[in-house]
mmCIF file of C-alpha atoms in Angstrom:
data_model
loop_
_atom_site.group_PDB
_atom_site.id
_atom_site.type_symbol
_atom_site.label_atom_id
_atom_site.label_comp_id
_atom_site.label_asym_id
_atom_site.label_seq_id
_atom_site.Cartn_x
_atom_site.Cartn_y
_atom_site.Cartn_z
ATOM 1 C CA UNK A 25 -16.309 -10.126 23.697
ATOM 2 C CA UNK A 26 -19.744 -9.945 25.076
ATOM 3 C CA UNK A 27 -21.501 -13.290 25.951
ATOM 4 C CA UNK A 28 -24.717 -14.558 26.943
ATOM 5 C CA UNK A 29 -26.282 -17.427 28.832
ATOM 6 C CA UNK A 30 -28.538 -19.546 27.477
ATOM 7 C CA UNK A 31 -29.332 -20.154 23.588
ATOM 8 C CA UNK A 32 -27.716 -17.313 22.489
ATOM 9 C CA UNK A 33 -23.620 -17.583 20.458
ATOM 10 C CA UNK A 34 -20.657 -15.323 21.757
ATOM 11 C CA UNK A 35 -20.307 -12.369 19.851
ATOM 12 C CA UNK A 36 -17.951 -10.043 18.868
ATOM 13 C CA UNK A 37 -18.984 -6.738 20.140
ATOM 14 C CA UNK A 38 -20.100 -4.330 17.441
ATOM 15 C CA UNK A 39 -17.321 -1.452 16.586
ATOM 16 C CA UNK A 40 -18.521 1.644 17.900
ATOM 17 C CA UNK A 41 -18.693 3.418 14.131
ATOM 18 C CA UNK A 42 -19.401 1.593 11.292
ATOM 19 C CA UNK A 43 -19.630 2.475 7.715
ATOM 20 C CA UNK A 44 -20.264 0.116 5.100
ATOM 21 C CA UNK A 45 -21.657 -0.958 2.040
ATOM 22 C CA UNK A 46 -22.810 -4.765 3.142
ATOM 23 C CA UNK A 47 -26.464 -4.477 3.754
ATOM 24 C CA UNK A 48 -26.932 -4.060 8.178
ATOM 25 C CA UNK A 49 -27.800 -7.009 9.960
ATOM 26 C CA UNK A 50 -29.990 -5.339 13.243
ATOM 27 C CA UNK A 51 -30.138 -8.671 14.950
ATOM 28 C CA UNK A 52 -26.467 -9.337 15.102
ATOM 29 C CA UNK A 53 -25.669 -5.987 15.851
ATOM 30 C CA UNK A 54 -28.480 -5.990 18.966
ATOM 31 C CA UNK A 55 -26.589 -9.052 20.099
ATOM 32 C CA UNK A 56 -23.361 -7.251 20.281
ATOM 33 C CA UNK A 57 -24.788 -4.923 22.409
ATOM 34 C CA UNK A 58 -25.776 -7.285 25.182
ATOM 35 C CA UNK A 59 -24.000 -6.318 28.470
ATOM 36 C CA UNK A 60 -25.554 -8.058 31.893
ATOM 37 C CA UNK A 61 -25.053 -4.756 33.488
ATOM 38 C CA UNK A 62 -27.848 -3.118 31.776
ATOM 39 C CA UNK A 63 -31.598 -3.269 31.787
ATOM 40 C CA UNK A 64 -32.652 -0.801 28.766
ATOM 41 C CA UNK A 65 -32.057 -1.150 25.438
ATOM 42 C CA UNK A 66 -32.955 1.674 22.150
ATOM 43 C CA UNK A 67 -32.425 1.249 18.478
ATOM 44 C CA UNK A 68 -33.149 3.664 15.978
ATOM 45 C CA UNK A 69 -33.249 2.368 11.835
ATOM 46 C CA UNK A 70 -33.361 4.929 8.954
ATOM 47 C CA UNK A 71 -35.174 2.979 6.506
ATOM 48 C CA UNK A 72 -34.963 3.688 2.705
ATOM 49 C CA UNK A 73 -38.665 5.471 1.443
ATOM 50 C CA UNK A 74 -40.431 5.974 -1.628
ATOM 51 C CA UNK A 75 -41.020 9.551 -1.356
ATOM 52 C CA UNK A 76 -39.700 12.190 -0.578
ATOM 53 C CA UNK A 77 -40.681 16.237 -0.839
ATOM 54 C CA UNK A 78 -43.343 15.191 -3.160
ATOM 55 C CA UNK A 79 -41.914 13.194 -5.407
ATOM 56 C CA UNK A 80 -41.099 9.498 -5.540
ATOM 57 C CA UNK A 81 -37.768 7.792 -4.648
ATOM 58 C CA UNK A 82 -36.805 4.906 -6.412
ATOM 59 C CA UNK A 83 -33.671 4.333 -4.393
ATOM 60 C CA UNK A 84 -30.831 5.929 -2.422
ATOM 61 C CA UNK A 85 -27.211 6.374 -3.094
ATOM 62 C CA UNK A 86 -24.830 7.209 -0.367
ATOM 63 C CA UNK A 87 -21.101 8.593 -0.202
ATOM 64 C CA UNK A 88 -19.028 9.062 2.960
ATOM 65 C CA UNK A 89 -15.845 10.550 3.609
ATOM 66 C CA UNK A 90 -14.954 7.854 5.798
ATOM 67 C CA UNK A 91 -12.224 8.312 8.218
ATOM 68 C CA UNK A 92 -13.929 12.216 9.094
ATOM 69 C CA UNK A 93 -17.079 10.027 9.630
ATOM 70 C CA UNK A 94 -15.721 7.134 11.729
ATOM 71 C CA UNK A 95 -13.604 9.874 13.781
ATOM 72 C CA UNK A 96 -16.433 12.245 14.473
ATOM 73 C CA UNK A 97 -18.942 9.492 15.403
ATOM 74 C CA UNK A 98 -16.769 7.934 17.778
ATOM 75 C CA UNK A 99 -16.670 12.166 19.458
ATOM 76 C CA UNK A 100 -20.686 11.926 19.689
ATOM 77 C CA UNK A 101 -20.567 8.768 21.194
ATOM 78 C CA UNK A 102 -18.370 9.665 23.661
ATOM 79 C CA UNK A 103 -20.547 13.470 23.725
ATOM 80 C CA UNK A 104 -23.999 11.089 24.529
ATOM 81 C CA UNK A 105 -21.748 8.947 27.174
ATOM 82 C CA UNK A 106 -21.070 11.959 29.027
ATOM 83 C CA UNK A 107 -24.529 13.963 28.769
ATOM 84 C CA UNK A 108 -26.293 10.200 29.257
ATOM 85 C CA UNK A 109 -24.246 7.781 30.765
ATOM 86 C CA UNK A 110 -24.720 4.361 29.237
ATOM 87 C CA UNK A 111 -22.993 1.064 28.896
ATOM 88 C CA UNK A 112 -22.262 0.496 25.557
ATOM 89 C CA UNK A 113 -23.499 1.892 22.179
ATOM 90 C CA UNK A 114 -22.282 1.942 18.335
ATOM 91 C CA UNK A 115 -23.796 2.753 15.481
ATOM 92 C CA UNK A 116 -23.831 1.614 11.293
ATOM 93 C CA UNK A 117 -24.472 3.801 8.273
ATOM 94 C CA UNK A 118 -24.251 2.288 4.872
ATOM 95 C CA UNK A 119 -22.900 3.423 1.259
ATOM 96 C CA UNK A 120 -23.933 2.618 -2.191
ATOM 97 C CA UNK A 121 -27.014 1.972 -4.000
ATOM 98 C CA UNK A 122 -29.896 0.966 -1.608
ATOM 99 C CA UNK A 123 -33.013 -0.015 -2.689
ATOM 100 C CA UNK A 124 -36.574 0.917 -1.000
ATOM 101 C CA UNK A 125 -36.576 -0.299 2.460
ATOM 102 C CA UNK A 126 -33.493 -1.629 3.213
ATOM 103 C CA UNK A 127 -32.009 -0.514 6.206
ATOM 104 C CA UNK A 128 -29.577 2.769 5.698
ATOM 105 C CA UNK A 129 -28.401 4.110 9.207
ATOM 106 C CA UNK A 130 -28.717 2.087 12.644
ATOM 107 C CA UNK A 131 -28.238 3.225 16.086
ATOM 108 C CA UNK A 132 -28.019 0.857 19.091
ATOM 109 C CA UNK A 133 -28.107 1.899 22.899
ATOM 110 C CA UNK A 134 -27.781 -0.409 25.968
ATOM 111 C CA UNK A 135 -27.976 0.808 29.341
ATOM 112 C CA UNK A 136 -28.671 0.688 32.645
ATOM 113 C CA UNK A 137 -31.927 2.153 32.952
ATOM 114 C CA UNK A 138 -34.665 3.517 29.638
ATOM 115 C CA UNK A 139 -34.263 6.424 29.822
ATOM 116 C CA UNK A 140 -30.437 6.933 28.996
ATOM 117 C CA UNK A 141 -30.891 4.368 26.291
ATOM 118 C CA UNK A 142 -33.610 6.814 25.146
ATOM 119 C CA UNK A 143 -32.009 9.703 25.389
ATOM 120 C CA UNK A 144 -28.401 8.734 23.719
ATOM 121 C CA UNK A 145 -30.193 6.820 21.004
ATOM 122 C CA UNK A 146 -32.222 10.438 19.961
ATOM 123 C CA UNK A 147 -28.716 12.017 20.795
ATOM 124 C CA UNK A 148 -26.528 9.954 18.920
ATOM 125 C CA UNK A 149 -28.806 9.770 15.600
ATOM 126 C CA UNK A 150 -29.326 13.584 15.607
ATOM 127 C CA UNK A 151 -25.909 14.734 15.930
ATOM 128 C CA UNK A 152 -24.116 11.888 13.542
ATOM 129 C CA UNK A 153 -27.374 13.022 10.778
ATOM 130 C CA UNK A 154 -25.790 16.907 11.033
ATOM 131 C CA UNK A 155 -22.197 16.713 11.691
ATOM 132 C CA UNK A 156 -21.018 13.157 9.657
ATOM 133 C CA UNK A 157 -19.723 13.637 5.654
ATOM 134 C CA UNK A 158 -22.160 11.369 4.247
ATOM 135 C CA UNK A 159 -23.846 12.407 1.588
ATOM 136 C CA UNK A 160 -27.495 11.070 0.225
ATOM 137 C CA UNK A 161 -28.580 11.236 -3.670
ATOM 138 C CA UNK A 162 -32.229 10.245 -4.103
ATOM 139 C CA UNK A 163 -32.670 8.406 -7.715
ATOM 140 C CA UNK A 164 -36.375 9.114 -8.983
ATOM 141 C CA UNK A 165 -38.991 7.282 -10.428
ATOM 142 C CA UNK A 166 -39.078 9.519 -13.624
ATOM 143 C CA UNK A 167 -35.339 9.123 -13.929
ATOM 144 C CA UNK A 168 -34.179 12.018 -12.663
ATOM 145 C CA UNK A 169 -31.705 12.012 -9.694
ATOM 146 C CA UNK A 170 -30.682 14.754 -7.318
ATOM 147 C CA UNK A 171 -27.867 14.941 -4.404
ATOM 148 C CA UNK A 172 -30.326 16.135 -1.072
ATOM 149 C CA UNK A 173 -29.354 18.831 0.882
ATOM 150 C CA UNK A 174 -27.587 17.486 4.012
ATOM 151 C CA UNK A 175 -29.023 18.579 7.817
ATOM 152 C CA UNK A 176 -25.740 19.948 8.926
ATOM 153 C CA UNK A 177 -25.507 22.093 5.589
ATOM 154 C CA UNK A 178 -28.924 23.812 7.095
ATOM 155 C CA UNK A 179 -27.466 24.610 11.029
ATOM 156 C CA UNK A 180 -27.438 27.414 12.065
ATOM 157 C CA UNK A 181 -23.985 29.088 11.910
ATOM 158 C CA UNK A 182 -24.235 30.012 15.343
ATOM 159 C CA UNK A 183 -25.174 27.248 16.740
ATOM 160 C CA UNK A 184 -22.963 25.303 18.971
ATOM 161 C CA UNK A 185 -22.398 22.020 20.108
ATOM 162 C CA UNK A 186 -22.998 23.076 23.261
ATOM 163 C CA UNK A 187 -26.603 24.262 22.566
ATOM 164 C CA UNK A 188 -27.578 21.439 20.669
ATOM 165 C CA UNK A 189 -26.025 19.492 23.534
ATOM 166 C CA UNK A 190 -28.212 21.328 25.931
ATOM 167 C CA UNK A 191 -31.733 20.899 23.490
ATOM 168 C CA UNK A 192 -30.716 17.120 24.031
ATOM 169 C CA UNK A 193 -30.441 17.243 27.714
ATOM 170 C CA UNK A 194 -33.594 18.954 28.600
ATOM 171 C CA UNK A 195 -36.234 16.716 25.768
ATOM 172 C CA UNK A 196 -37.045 14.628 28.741
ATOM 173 C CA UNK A 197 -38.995 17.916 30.968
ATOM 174 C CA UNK A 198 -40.988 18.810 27.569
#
């Protein structure tokens, strides 16, 4: 359980993979975080939009093959531990109907310096984006709907973990 001085209420530490359909709380989920040891924190949030390829989104639907998902996320945390150490991290992607701007995907970072909290927050969101089984349909203004063409479906064939690894380790010298 991680704790905190002051004004702030023990809380449970966040499980490291998440999926759910119960709309993400950000601020409880920061909280979790909170370790003494470490001085940066990084969030990413994915954010439901109104558009998208020219056309307007009314809202999002996702689907998840969960146990794949909550197996293989756990692997990239432990891939963005090793490339940037850090002290804790998890991350939430929800299910279901979502409406524009709710909150769809968040990643959370804490560690002991920026940079690594940087670093395995853009590491962490990439890789779970191309190699989780969730899958987004995009519900249109006009009615129509359409299932989106996932990230990982587009990777190269060739490409291996190990180069996208390395494109992660070396964003900080561009």
């Amino acid at each position: 359980m991680a704790t905190r001085s002051c004004c702030f209420r023990p809380l449970q530490v966040a499980e490291l993979v998440t999926i759910t359909s119960e709309p993400i709380d950000t601020a409880v989920l920061r909280e979790g975080l909170f370790d003494p040891t470490a001085g940066g924190y990084s969030a990413f949030e994915g954010w439901v939009r109104n558009h998208n390829d020219g056309r307007e989104v009314e809202r999002l639907e996702y689907e998840a093959y969960e146990p794949v998902a909550v197996s293989e996320g756990e692997k990239i945390i432990a891939e963005a531990n090793e490339l940037f150490p850090f002290v804790r991290a998890s991350f939430v992607h929800r299910v279901g109907l979502l409406e524009i701007g709710e909150c769809a995907v968040w990643v959370g970072v804490v560690a002991r310096h920026r940079d690594e909290a940087f670093r395995a927050c853009r590491y962490i969101i990439d890789e779970l984006k191309l190699r989780l089984p969730i899958w987004k349909k995009e519900h249109y203004v006009d009615g129509d709907s359409d299932w989106v063409n996932c990230e990982r479906c587009s990777r190269s064939s060739g490409e291996s973990m190990s180069k996208a690894a390395a494109s992660h380790a070396t964003d900080s010298t561009r």
